mmCIF file of N, CA, C and O in Angstrom:
data_model
loop_
_atom_site.group_PDB
_atom_site.id
_atom_site.type_symbol
_atom_site.label_atom_id
_atom_site.label_comp_id
_atom_site.label_asym_id
_atom_site.label_seq_id
_atom_site.Cartn_x
_atom_site.Cartn_y
_atom_site.Cartn_z
ATOM 1 N N MET A 1 31.776 -0.036 -10.998
ATOM 2 C CA MET A 1 30.644 -0.054 -10.083
ATOM 3 C C MET A 1 30.250 1.491 -10.120
ATOM 4 O O MET A 1 31.065 2.302 -10.022
ATOM 5 N N PHE A 2 28.887 1.623 -10.075
ATOM 6 C CA PHE A 2 28.259 2.879 -10.256
ATOM 7 C C PHE A 2 27.687 3.108 -8.796
ATOM 8 O O PHE A 2 26.990 2.251 -8.193
ATOM 9 N N ASP A 3 27.725 4.425 -8.431
ATOM 10 C CA ASP A 3 27.170 4.721 -7.119
ATOM 11 C C ASP A 3 25.843 5.597 -7.546
ATOM 12 O O ASP A 3 25.987 6.847 -7.793
ATOM 13 N N LEU A 4 24.708 4.850 -7.699
ATOM 14 C CA LEU A 4 23.349 5.407 -8.094
ATOM 15 C C LEU A 4 22.494 5.256 -6.962
ATOM 16 O O LEU A 4 22.452 4.272 -6.225
ATOM 17 N N PRO A 5 21.467 6.202 -6.788
ATOM 18 C CA PRO A 5 20.471 5.984 -5.788
ATOM 19 C C PRO A 5 19.710 4.749 -6.134
ATOM 20 O O PRO A 5 19.307 4.449 -7.225
ATOM 21 N N SER A 6 19.331 3.923 -5.000
ATOM 22 C CA SER A 6 18.663 2.663 -5.186
ATOM 23 C C SER A 6 17.238 2.777 -5.816
ATOM 24 O O SER A 6 16.954 1.788 -6.695
ATOM 25 N N GLU A 7 16.648 3.839 -5.805
ATOM 26 C CA GLU A 7 15.394 4.032 -6.378
ATOM 27 C C GLU A 7 15.416 3.996 -7.857
ATOM 28 O O GLU A 7 14.485 3.776 -8.572
ATOM 29 N N ASN A 8 16.571 4.332 -8.523
ATOM 30 C CA ASN A 8 16.814 4.440 -10.012
ATOM 31 C C ASN A 8 17.301 3.100 -10.406
ATOM 32 O O ASN A 8 17.528 3.037 -11.709
ATOM 33 N N ILE A 9 17.561 1.994 -9.742
ATOM 34 C CA ILE A 9 18.086 0.828 -10.327
ATOM 35 C C ILE A 9 17.080 -0.122 -10.361
ATOM 36 O O ILE A 9 16.339 -0.471 -9.513
ATOM 37 N N CYS A 10 16.999 -0.838 -11.486
ATOM 38 C CA CYS A 10 16.181 -2.078 -11.862
ATOM 39 C C CYS A 10 17.067 -3.049 -12.247
ATOM 40 O O CYS A 10 17.797 -3.088 -13.103
ATOM 41 N N PHE A 11 16.844 -4.410 -11.765
ATOM 42 C CA PHE A 11 17.666 -5.535 -12.157
ATOM 43 C C PHE A 11 16.962 -6.345 -12.721
ATOM 44 O O PHE A 11 15.852 -6.820 -12.292
ATOM 45 N N THR A 12 17.346 -6.873 -13.884
ATOM 46 C CA THR A 12 16.619 -7.809 -14.750
ATOM 47 C C THR A 12 17.521 -8.912 -15.111
ATOM 48 O O THR A 12 18.381 -8.782 -16.079
ATOM 49 N N ASN A 13 17.705 -9.906 -14.205
ATOM 50 C CA ASN A 13 18.368 -11.074 -14.419
ATOM 51 C C ASN A 13 17.459 -12.332 -15.207
ATOM 52 O O ASN A 13 16.787 -12.993 -14.380
ATOM 53 N N LYS A 14 17.517 -12.214 -16.468
ATOM 54 C CA LYS A 14 16.575 -13.173 -17.052
ATOM 55 C C LYS A 14 16.899 -14.716 -17.012
ATOM 56 O O LYS A 14 15.936 -15.386 -17.222
ATOM 57 N N GLU A 15 18.072 -15.023 -16.589
ATOM 58 C CA GLU A 15 18.472 -16.294 -16.336
ATOM 59 C C GLU A 15 17.658 -16.843 -15.034
ATOM 60 O O GLU A 15 17.363 -18.064 -14.927
ATOM 61 N N ARG A 16 17.354 -16.040 -14.309
ATOM 62 C CA ARG A 16 16.677 -16.427 -12.877
ATOM 63 C C ARG A 16 15.237 -16.187 -12.866
ATOM 64 O O ARG A 16 14.399 -16.567 -12.054
ATOM 65 N N ALA A 17 14.665 -15.491 -13.900
ATOM 66 C CA ALA A 17 13.283 -15.179 -14.032
ATOM 67 C C ALA A 17 12.694 -15.297 -15.371
ATOM 68 O O ALA A 17 12.703 -14.209 -16.041
ATOM 69 N N THR A 18 12.501 -16.420 -15.958
ATOM 70 C CA THR A 18 12.453 -16.625 -17.424
ATOM 71 C C THR A 18 10.793 -16.922 -17.652
ATOM 72 O O THR A 18 10.120 -16.642 -18.654
ATOM 73 N N GLU A 19 10.032 -17.619 -16.762
ATOM 74 C CA GLU A 19 8.655 -17.959 -17.060
ATOM 75 C C GLU A 19 7.672 -17.147 -16.232
ATOM 76 O O GLU A 19 7.579 -17.126 -15.011
ATOM 77 N N ARG A 20 6.895 -16.253 -17.027
ATOM 78 C CA ARG A 20 5.823 -15.373 -16.405
ATOM 79 C C ARG A 20 4.782 -16.305 -16.113
ATOM 80 O O ARG A 20 4.155 -17.054 -16.925
ATOM 81 N N ILE A 21 4.379 -16.156 -14.912
ATOM 82 C CA ILE A 21 3.186 -16.946 -14.401
ATOM 83 C C ILE A 21 2.004 -16.328 -13.895
ATOM 84 O O ILE A 21 0.840 -16.737 -13.632
ATOM 85 N N GLY A 22 1.956 -14.874 -13.839
ATOM 86 C CA GLY A 22 0.838 -14.226 -13.621
ATOM 87 C C GLY A 22 1.015 -12.664 -13.992
ATOM 88 O O GLY A 22 2.008 -12.245 -14.172
ATOM 89 N N SER A 23 -0.239 -11.951 -14.125
ATOM 90 C CA SER A 23 -0.244 -10.652 -14.343
ATOM 91 C C SER A 23 -1.370 -9.916 -13.653
ATOM 92 O O SER A 23 -2.459 -10.458 -13.486
ATOM 93 N N LEU A 24 -1.110 -8.927 -12.762
ATOM 94 C CA LEU A 24 -1.933 -8.219 -12.055
ATOM 95 C C LEU A 24 -2.114 -6.752 -12.440
ATOM 96 O O LEU A 24 -1.127 -6.211 -12.855
ATOM 97 N N LEU A 25 -3.299 -6.041 -12.245
ATOM 98 C CA LEU A 25 -3.452 -4.668 -12.422
ATOM 99 C C LEU A 25 -3.544 -3.954 -10.959
ATOM 100 O O LEU A 25 -4.360 -4.462 -10.312
ATOM 101 N N VAL A 26 -2.953 -2.959 -10.895
ATOM 102 C CA VAL A 26 -3.067 -2.071 -9.600
ATOM 103 C C VAL A 26 -4.256 -1.383 -9.725
ATOM 104 O O VAL A 26 -4.380 -0.425 -10.646
ATOM 105 N N LYS A 27 -5.078 -1.514 -8.848
ATOM 106 C CA LYS A 27 -6.431 -0.805 -8.764
ATOM 107 C C LYS A 27 -6.536 0.241 -7.928
ATOM 108 O O LYS A 27 -7.329 1.211 -7.830
ATOM 109 N N GLN A 28 -5.778 0.241 -6.610
ATOM 110 C CA GLN A 28 -5.870 1.176 -5.691
ATOM 111 C C GLN A 28 -4.535 1.211 -4.973
ATOM 112 O O GLN A 28 -3.754 0.163 -4.852
ATOM 113 N N ILE A 29 -4.089 2.461 -4.262
ATOM 114 C CA ILE A 29 -2.927 2.479 -3.621
ATOM 115 C C ILE A 29 -3.236 2.900 -2.042
ATOM 116 O O ILE A 29 -4.073 3.868 -1.873
ATOM 117 N N PHE A 30 -2.593 2.191 -1.228
ATOM 118 C CA PHE A 30 -2.901 2.559 0.280
ATOM 119 C C PHE A 30 -1.460 3.025 0.844
ATOM 120 O O PHE A 30 -0.383 2.196 0.725
ATOM 121 N N SER A 31 -1.544 4.112 1.594
ATOM 122 C CA SER A 31 -0.230 4.540 2.212
ATOM 123 C C SER A 31 -0.339 4.128 3.793
ATOM 124 O O SER A 31 -1.170 4.257 4.373
ATOM 125 N N LEU A 32 0.973 3.695 3.980
ATOM 126 C CA LEU A 32 1.127 3.222 5.319
ATOM 127 C C LEU A 32 2.382 3.994 5.795
ATOM 128 O O LEU A 32 3.412 3.694 5.511
ATOM 129 N N GLY A 33 2.176 5.056 6.516
ATOM 130 C CA GLY A 33 3.180 5.898 6.777
ATOM 131 C C GLY A 33 3.833 6.877 5.696
ATOM 132 O O GLY A 33 3.009 6.985 4.776
ATOM 133 N N LYS A 34 4.949 7.389 5.982
ATOM 134 C CA LYS A 34 5.464 8.353 4.960
ATOM 135 C C LYS A 34 5.726 7.791 3.764
ATOM 136 O O LYS A 34 5.473 8.326 2.594
ATOM 137 N N SER A 35 6.589 6.783 3.587
ATOM 138 C CA SER A 35 7.001 6.196 2.378
ATOM 139 C C SER A 35 6.661 4.848 1.900
ATOM 140 O O SER A 35 6.904 4.368 0.753
ATOM 141 N N ASN A 36 5.869 4.131 2.763
ATOM 142 C CA ASN A 36 5.438 2.635 2.486
ATOM 143 C C ASN A 36 4.185 2.754 1.943
ATOM 144 O O ASN A 36 3.272 3.290 2.461
ATOM 145 N N LYS A 37 4.060 2.178 0.670
ATOM 146 C CA LYS A 37 2.765 2.008 0.044
ATOM 147 C C LYS A 37 2.556 0.415 -0.192
ATOM 148 O O LYS A 37 3.296 -0.366 -0.257
ATOM 149 N N VAL A 38 1.193 0.111 -0.238
ATOM 150 C CA VAL A 38 0.742 -1.135 -0.505
ATOM 151 C C VAL A 38 -0.081 -1.008 -1.861
ATOM 152 O O VAL A 38 -1.093 -0.040 -1.826
ATOM 153 N N ALA A 39 -0.096 -1.717 -2.761
ATOM 154 C CA ALA A 39 -0.779 -1.901 -4.071
ATOM 155 C C ALA A 39 -1.912 -2.851 -3.930
ATOM 156 O O ALA A 39 -1.624 -4.049 -3.580
ATOM 157 N N GLY A 40 -3.151 -2.408 -3.898
ATOM 158 C CA GLY A 40 -4.230 -3.118 -4.149
ATOM 159 C C GLY A 40 -4.448 -3.519 -5.470
ATOM 160 O O GLY A 40 -4.794 -2.788 -6.437
ATOM 161 N N CYS A 41 -4.445 -4.891 -5.709
ATOM 162 C CA CYS A 41 -4.328 -5.428 -7.133
ATOM 163 C C CYS A 41 -5.410 -6.418 -7.448
ATOM 164 O O CYS A 41 -6.020 -7.046 -6.572
ATOM 165 N N VAL A 42 -5.763 -6.546 -8.690
ATOM 166 C CA VAL A 42 -6.560 -7.781 -9.192
ATOM 167 C C VAL A 42 -5.981 -8.554 -10.132
ATOM 168 O O VAL A 42 -5.144 -7.934 -11.042
ATOM 169 N N ILE A 43 -5.873 -9.858 -10.117
ATOM 170 C CA ILE A 43 -5.233 -10.769 -10.966
ATOM 171 C C ILE A 43 -6.057 -10.825 -12.271
ATOM 172 O O ILE A 43 -7.179 -11.010 -12.437
ATOM 173 N N GLN A 44 -5.088 -10.510 -13.292
ATOM 174 C CA GLN A 44 -5.787 -10.591 -14.539
ATOM 175 C C GLN A 44 -5.582 -11.911 -15.342
ATOM 176 O O GLN A 44 -6.673 -12.362 -16.032
ATOM 177 N N ASN A 45 -4.582 -12.718 -14.970
ATOM 178 C CA ASN A 45 -4.472 -13.996 -15.354
ATOM 179 C C ASN A 45 -3.249 -14.766 -14.568
ATOM 180 O O ASN A 45 -2.414 -14.035 -13.956
ATOM 181 N N GLY A 46 -3.345 -15.929 -14.338
ATOM 182 C CA GLY A 46 -2.378 -16.778 -13.657
ATOM 183 C C GLY A 46 -2.441 -16.589 -12.149
ATOM 184 O O GLY A 46 -3.597 -16.621 -11.658
ATOM 185 N N LYS A 47 -1.255 -16.518 -11.468
ATOM 186 C CA LYS A 47 -1.209 -16.601 -10.024
ATOM 187 C C LYS A 47 -0.004 -15.607 -9.526
ATOM 188 O O LYS A 47 0.990 -15.433 -10.378
ATOM 189 N N LEU A 48 -0.118 -15.396 -8.313
ATOM 190 C CA LEU A 48 1.134 -14.624 -7.703
ATOM 191 C C LEU A 48 1.472 -15.325 -6.331
ATOM 192 O O LEU A 48 0.546 -15.546 -5.496
ATOM 193 N N SER A 49 2.805 -15.822 -6.275
ATOM 194 C CA SER A 49 3.368 -16.432 -5.018
ATOM 195 C C SER A 49 4.245 -15.309 -4.308
ATOM 196 O O SER A 49 4.745 -14.604 -4.855
ATOM 197 N N LYS A 50 3.972 -15.369 -2.898
ATOM 198 C CA LYS A 50 4.980 -14.509 -2.133
ATOM 199 C C LYS A 50 6.303 -14.459 -2.374
ATOM 200 O O LYS A 50 7.057 -13.639 -2.326
ATOM 201 N N TYR A 51 6.757 -15.523 -3.042
ATOM 202 C CA TYR A 51 8.211 -15.861 -3.228
ATOM 203 C C TYR A 51 8.611 -15.735 -4.708
ATOM 204 O O TYR A 51 9.769 -15.821 -5.093
ATOM 205 N N ASP A 52 7.562 -15.174 -5.542
ATOM 206 C CA ASP A 52 8.000 -14.858 -7.023
ATOM 207 C C ASP A 52 8.610 -13.665 -7.047
ATOM 208 O O ASP A 52 8.591 -12.841 -6.299
ATOM 209 N N LYS A 53 9.552 -13.569 -8.269
ATOM 210 C CA LYS A 53 10.171 -12.374 -8.633
ATOM 211 C C LYS A 53 8.995 -11.535 -9.301
ATOM 212 O O LYS A 53 8.069 -12.247 -9.813
ATOM 213 N N ILE A 54 9.041 -10.313 -9.196
ATOM 214 C CA ILE A 54 7.845 -9.459 -9.854
ATOM 215 C C ILE A 54 8.584 -8.368 -10.811
ATOM 216 O O ILE A 54 9.615 -7.659 -10.344
ATOM 217 N N LYS A 55 7.847 -7.896 -11.781
ATOM 218 C CA LYS A 55 8.230 -6.672 -12.563
ATOM 219 C C LYS A 55 6.962 -5.794 -12.593
ATOM 220 O O LYS A 55 5.953 -6.305 -12.863
ATOM 221 N N ILE A 56 7.378 -4.436 -12.314
ATOM 222 C CA ILE A 56 6.286 -3.578 -12.442
ATOM 223 C C ILE A 56 6.688 -2.671 -13.403
ATOM 224 O O ILE A 56 7.564 -2.165 -13.830
ATOM 225 N N SER A 57 5.460 -2.441 -14.327
ATOM 226 C CA SER A 57 5.576 -1.701 -15.567
ATOM 227 C C SER A 57 4.606 -0.468 -15.583
ATOM 228 O O SER A 57 3.427 -0.811 -14.880
ATOM 229 N N ARG A 58 4.875 0.519 -16.119
ATOM 230 C CA ARG A 58 3.917 1.648 -16.418
ATOM 231 C C ARG A 58 4.164 2.251 -17.817
ATOM 232 O O ARG A 58 5.121 2.512 -18.222
ATOM 233 N N ASP A 59 3.092 2.078 -18.685
ATOM 234 C CA ASP A 59 3.112 2.709 -19.983
ATOM 235 C C ASP A 59 4.373 1.909 -20.705
ATOM 236 O O ASP A 59 5.067 2.507 -21.588
ATOM 237 N N GLY A 60 4.524 0.652 -20.406
ATOM 238 C CA GLY A 60 5.475 -0.076 -21.305
ATOM 239 C C GLY A 60 6.891 -0.156 -20.763
ATOM 240 O O GLY A 60 7.762 -0.671 -21.248
ATOM 241 N N LYS A 61 7.193 0.743 -19.735
ATOM 242 C CA LYS A 61 8.346 0.888 -19.067
ATOM 243 C C LYS A 61 8.494 0.214 -17.877
ATOM 244 O O LYS A 61 7.723 0.517 -16.901
ATOM 245 N N GLN A 62 9.700 -0.482 -17.672
ATOM 246 C CA GLN A 62 9.861 -1.354 -16.315
ATOM 247 C C GLN A 62 10.296 -0.220 -15.354
ATOM 248 O O GLN A 62 11.155 0.556 -15.430
ATOM 249 N N LEU A 63 9.607 -0.228 -14.066
ATOM 250 C CA LEU A 63 9.971 0.493 -12.980
ATOM 251 C C LEU A 63 10.747 -0.101 -11.920
ATOM 252 O O LEU A 63 11.435 0.332 -11.182
ATOM 253 N N TYR A 64 10.336 -1.374 -11.800
ATOM 254 C CA TYR A 64 10.874 -2.346 -10.745
ATOM 255 C C TYR A 64 11.125 -3.767 -10.996
ATOM 256 O O TYR A 64 10.289 -4.324 -11.796
ATOM 257 N N PHE A 65 12.050 -4.434 -10.626
ATOM 258 C CA PHE A 65 12.242 -5.852 -10.794
ATOM 259 C C PHE A 65 12.698 -6.408 -9.365
ATOM 260 O O PHE A 65 13.863 -6.001 -9.120
ATOM 261 N N GLY A 66 11.927 -7.092 -8.707
ATOM 262 C CA GLY A 66 12.508 -7.480 -7.246
ATOM 263 C C GLY A 66 11.618 -8.529 -6.692
ATOM 264 O O GLY A 66 11.017 -9.351 -7.457
ATOM 265 N N LEU A 67 11.410 -8.389 -5.438
ATOM 266 C CA LEU A 67 10.734 -9.247 -4.588
ATOM 267 C C LEU A 67 9.606 -8.654 -3.774
ATOM 268 O O LEU A 67 9.652 -7.324 -3.563
ATOM 269 N N ILE A 68 8.702 -9.345 -3.284
ATOM 270 C CA ILE A 68 7.483 -8.952 -2.621
ATOM 271 C C ILE A 68 7.932 -9.106 -1.151
ATOM 272 O O ILE A 68 8.641 -9.867 -0.618
ATOM 273 N N ALA A 69 7.518 -7.980 -0.400
ATOM 274 C CA ALA A 69 7.764 -7.873 1.243
ATOM 275 C C ALA A 69 6.543 -8.503 1.887
ATOM 276 O O ALA A 69 6.890 -9.245 2.777
ATOM 277 N N SER A 70 5.422 -8.366 1.364
ATOM 278 C CA SER A 70 4.199 -8.923 1.918
ATOM 279 C C SER A 70 3.181 -8.981 0.966
ATOM 280 O O SER A 70 3.019 -8.251 -0.088
ATOM 281 N N LEU A 71 2.383 -10.085 1.167
ATOM 282 C CA LEU A 71 1.112 -10.314 0.325
ATOM 283 C C LEU A 71 0.039 -10.677 1.223
ATOM 284 O O LEU A 71 0.161 -11.712 2.025
ATOM 285 N N LYS A 72 -0.997 -10.059 0.899
ATOM 286 C CA LYS A 72 -2.173 -10.257 1.883
ATOM 287 C C LYS A 72 -3.439 -10.310 1.086
ATOM 288 O O LYS A 72 -3.734 -9.708 -0.025
ATOM 289 N N VAL A 73 -4.561 -11.146 1.692
ATOM 290 C CA VAL A 73 -5.929 -11.001 1.010
ATOM 291 C C VAL A 73 -6.537 -10.590 2.304
ATOM 292 O O VAL A 73 -6.673 -11.261 3.382
ATOM 293 N N GLY A 74 -7.207 -9.357 2.289
ATOM 294 C CA GLY A 74 -7.908 -8.840 3.396
ATOM 295 C C GLY A 74 -6.770 -8.537 4.293
ATOM 296 O O GLY A 74 -5.982 -7.847 4.078
ATOM 297 N N LYS A 75 -7.094 -8.967 5.572
ATOM 298 C CA LYS A 75 -6.024 -8.588 6.659
ATOM 299 C C LYS A 75 -5.066 -9.793 6.922
ATOM 300 O O LYS A 75 -4.126 -9.817 7.830
ATOM 301 N N SER A 76 -5.256 -10.904 6.113
ATOM 302 C CA SER A 76 -4.560 -12.256 6.287
ATOM 303 C C SER A 76 -3.344 -12.259 5.474
ATOM 304 O O SER A 76 -3.428 -12.036 4.063
ATOM 305 N N SER A 77 -2.125 -12.527 5.902
ATOM 306 C CA SER A 77 -0.900 -12.729 5.175
ATOM 307 C C SER A 77 -1.180 -14.281 4.438
ATOM 308 O O SER A 77 -1.523 -15.207 5.141
ATOM 309 N N VAL A 78 -0.729 -14.303 3.130
ATOM 310 C CA VAL A 78 -0.971 -15.507 2.371
ATOM 311 C C VAL A 78 0.299 -15.622 1.528
ATOM 312 O O VAL A 78 1.141 -14.770 1.470
ATOM 313 N N GLU A 79 0.444 -16.974 1.188
ATOM 314 C CA GLU A 79 1.681 -17.233 0.201
ATOM 315 C C GLU A 79 1.309 -17.312 -1.232
ATOM 316 O O GLU A 79 2.188 -17.210 -1.973
ATOM 317 N N LEU A 80 0.014 -17.361 -1.473
ATOM 318 C CA LEU A 80 -0.310 -17.526 -2.881
ATOM 319 C C LEU A 80 -1.776 -16.895 -3.030
ATOM 320 O O LEU A 80 -2.520 -17.102 -2.358
ATOM 321 N N VAL A 81 -1.825 -16.231 -4.261
ATOM 322 C CA VAL A 81 -3.183 -15.816 -4.681
ATOM 323 C C VAL A 81 -3.333 -16.208 -6.156
ATOM 324 O O VAL A 81 -2.366 -16.091 -6.956
ATOM 325 N N GLU A 82 -4.425 -16.917 -6.573
ATOM 326 C CA GLU A 82 -4.527 -17.339 -7.982
ATOM 327 C C GLU A 82 -6.031 -17.215 -8.369
ATOM 328 O O GLU A 82 -6.998 -17.040 -7.521
ATOM 329 N N GLY A 83 -6.068 -17.143 -9.664
ATOM 330 C CA GLY A 83 -7.522 -16.895 -10.252
ATOM 331 C C GLY A 83 -7.847 -15.554 -10.619
ATOM 332 O O GLY A 83 -7.818 -14.530 -10.136
ATOM 333 N N GLU A 84 -8.321 -15.454 -11.883
ATOM 334 C CA GLU A 84 -8.684 -14.215 -12.522
ATOM 335 C C GLU A 84 -9.854 -13.543 -11.531
ATOM 336 O O GLU A 84 -10.655 -14.143 -11.208
ATOM 337 N N GLY A 85 -9.512 -12.283 -11.528
ATOM 338 C CA GLY A 85 -10.439 -11.517 -10.531
ATOM 339 C C GLY A 85 -10.215 -11.404 -9.043
ATOM 340 O O GLY A 85 -10.707 -10.735 -8.176
ATOM 341 N N ALA A 86 -9.279 -12.446 -8.499
ATOM 342 C CA ALA A 86 -8.883 -12.312 -7.077
ATOM 343 C C ALA A 86 -8.075 -11.063 -6.780
ATOM 344 O O ALA A 86 -7.329 -10.627 -7.717
ATOM 345 N N GLU A 87 -8.299 -10.682 -5.689
ATOM 346 C CA GLU A 87 -7.730 -9.304 -5.260
ATOM 347 C C GLU A 87 -6.656 -9.646 -4.020
ATOM 348 O O GLU A 87 -7.006 -10.518 -3.267
ATOM 349 N N CYS A 88 -5.762 -8.783 -3.928
ATOM 350 C CA CYS A 88 -4.632 -9.016 -2.898
ATOM 351 C C CYS A 88 -3.992 -7.573 -2.617
ATOM 352 O O CYS A 88 -4.228 -6.601 -3.569
ATOM 353 N N GLY A 89 -3.375 -7.413 -1.776
ATOM 354 C CA GLY A 89 -2.626 -6.420 -1.480
ATOM 355 C C GLY A 89 -0.940 -6.699 -1.384
ATOM 356 O O GLY A 89 -0.630 -7.765 -0.852
ATOM 357 N N ILE A 90 -0.092 -5.859 -1.993
ATOM 358 C CA ILE A 90 1.331 -6.216 -2.119
ATOM 359 C C ILE A 90 2.006 -5.003 -1.769
ATOM 360 O O ILE A 90 1.820 -3.927 -2.122
ATOM 361 N N SER A 91 3.143 -5.339 -0.875
ATOM 362 C CA SER A 91 4.170 -4.309 -0.526
ATOM 363 C C SER A 91 5.579 -4.881 -1.032
ATOM 364 O O SER A 91 5.498 -6.155 -1.326
ATOM 365 N N PHE A 92 6.357 -4.052 -1.299
ATOM 366 C CA PHE A 92 7.605 -4.550 -2.016
ATOM 367 C C PHE A 92 8.945 -4.286 -1.270
ATOM 368 O O PHE A 92 8.902 -3.448 -0.476
ATOM 369 N N GLN A 93 9.871 -5.152 -1.568
ATOM 370 C CA GLN A 93 11.061 -5.020 -0.931
ATOM 371 C C GLN A 93 12.019 -3.739 -1.547
ATOM 372 O O GLN A 93 11.519 -3.207 -2.538
ATOM 373 N N ASP A 94 12.909 -3.543 -0.992
ATOM 374 C CA ASP A 94 13.882 -2.510 -1.450
ATOM 375 C C ASP A 94 13.145 -1.059 -1.247
ATOM 376 O O ASP A 94 13.572 -0.035 -1.818
ATOM 377 N N ASN A 95 12.119 -0.989 -0.307
ATOM 378 C CA ASN A 95 11.471 0.350 -0.114
ATOM 379 C C ASN A 95 10.838 0.832 -1.398
ATOM 380 O O ASN A 95 10.754 2.074 -1.502
ATOM 381 N N PHE A 96 10.581 0.154 -2.442
ATOM 382 C CA PHE A 96 9.957 0.545 -3.466
ATOM 383 C C PHE A 96 8.571 1.109 -3.166
ATOM 384 O O PHE A 96 7.804 0.435 -2.682
ATOM 385 N N SER A 97 8.302 2.375 -3.703
ATOM 386 C CA SER A 97 7.032 2.832 -3.500
ATOM 387 C C SER A 97 6.512 3.735 -4.612
ATOM 388 O O SER A 97 5.462 4.478 -4.487
ATOM 389 N N ASP A 98 7.271 3.653 -5.754
ATOM 390 C CA ASP A 98 6.765 4.409 -7.003
ATOM 391 C C ASP A 98 5.708 3.663 -7.749
ATOM 392 O O ASP A 98 5.938 3.302 -8.865
ATOM 393 N N ILE A 99 4.637 3.528 -6.981
ATOM 394 C CA ILE A 99 3.462 2.576 -7.701
ATOM 395 C C ILE A 99 2.334 3.521 -7.898
ATOM 396 O O ILE A 99 1.989 4.447 -7.138
ATOM 397 N N SER A 100 1.640 3.175 -9.010
ATOM 398 C CA SER A 100 0.472 4.011 -9.152
ATOM 399 C C SER A 100 -0.811 3.154 -9.787
ATOM 400 O O SER A 100 -0.503 1.934 -10.197
ATOM 401 N N VAL A 101 -1.993 3.614 -9.648
ATOM 402 C CA VAL A 101 -3.087 2.966 -10.236
ATOM 403 C C VAL A 101 -2.911 2.712 -11.744
ATOM 404 O O VAL A 101 -2.418 3.857 -12.325
ATOM 405 N N GLY A 102 -3.201 1.624 -12.114
ATOM 406 C CA GLY A 102 -2.958 1.336 -13.756
ATOM 407 C C GLY A 102 -1.713 0.770 -13.963
ATOM 408 O O GLY A 102 -1.326 0.114 -15.180
ATOM 409 N N ASP A 103 -0.756 0.573 -13.061
ATOM 410 C CA ASP A 103 0.530 -0.186 -13.279
ATOM 411 C C ASP A 103 0.134 -1.602 -13.418
ATOM 412 O O ASP A 103 -0.682 -2.180 -12.895
ATOM 413 N N ILE A 104 1.258 -2.365 -14.107
ATOM 414 C CA ILE A 104 1.020 -3.796 -14.343
ATOM 415 C C ILE A 104 2.121 -4.509 -13.468
ATOM 416 O O ILE A 104 3.231 -4.063 -13.523
ATOM 417 N N ILE A 105 1.796 -5.356 -12.895
ATOM 418 C CA ILE A 105 2.724 -6.361 -12.089
ATOM 419 C C ILE A 105 2.676 -7.599 -12.703
ATOM 420 O O ILE A 105 1.651 -8.378 -12.814
ATOM 421 N N GLU A 106 3.809 -8.216 -13.044
ATOM 422 C CA GLU A 106 3.964 -9.291 -13.699
ATOM 423 C C GLU A 106 4.830 -10.275 -12.709
ATOM 424 O O GLU A 106 5.812 -9.826 -12.147
ATOM 425 N N SER A 107 4.499 -11.626 -12.588
ATOM 426 C CA SER A 107 5.039 -12.470 -11.569
ATOM 427 C C SER A 107 5.807 -13.430 -12.465
ATOM 428 O O SER A 107 5.433 -13.951 -13.444
ATOM 429 N N PHE A 108 7.098 -13.882 -12.088
ATOM 430 C CA PHE A 108 7.924 -14.822 -12.637
ATOM 431 C C PHE A 108 8.241 -15.751 -11.755
ATOM 432 O O PHE A 108 8.641 -15.612 -10.480
ATOM 433 N N MET A 109 8.306 -17.128 -12.192
ATOM 434 C CA MET A 109 8.781 -18.231 -11.192
ATOM 435 C C MET A 109 10.254 -18.026 -11.175
ATOM 436 O O MET A 109 11.007 -17.839 -12.057
ATOM 437 N N GLN A 110 10.718 -18.148 -9.900
ATOM 438 C CA GLN A 110 12.140 -17.797 -9.288
ATOM 439 C C GLN A 110 12.803 -19.424 -9.597
ATOM 440 O O GLN A 110 12.367 -20.331 -8.995
ATOM 441 N N SER A 111 13.765 -19.326 -10.431
ATOM 442 C CA SER A 111 14.477 -20.585 -10.486
ATOM 443 C C SER A 111 15.684 -20.836 -9.593
ATOM 444 O O SER A 111 16.056 -19.939 -8.787
#
């Protein structure tokens, strides 16, 4: 067992997240407090469910693999966003906040 800071750990359990069902582009970042960030995203293809596993990548390198804490359209909490061009706001579990404009979020069906 390794004792590493949690912000440096990415878990990729391919047995549990094999089917990619959506891809989103981060268009804007909103700061909520000191360390909490919300990614303003647009769907490039597919869909995103609040219960999906997600992978965040920047320049082809994986930054995060985990779960969504909050999914919103406008000020309303939603469970699903779908359709190319649909916009949403996403915050992440595990206090993940290393998100930047241009990052790619991929959603995977959780088995």
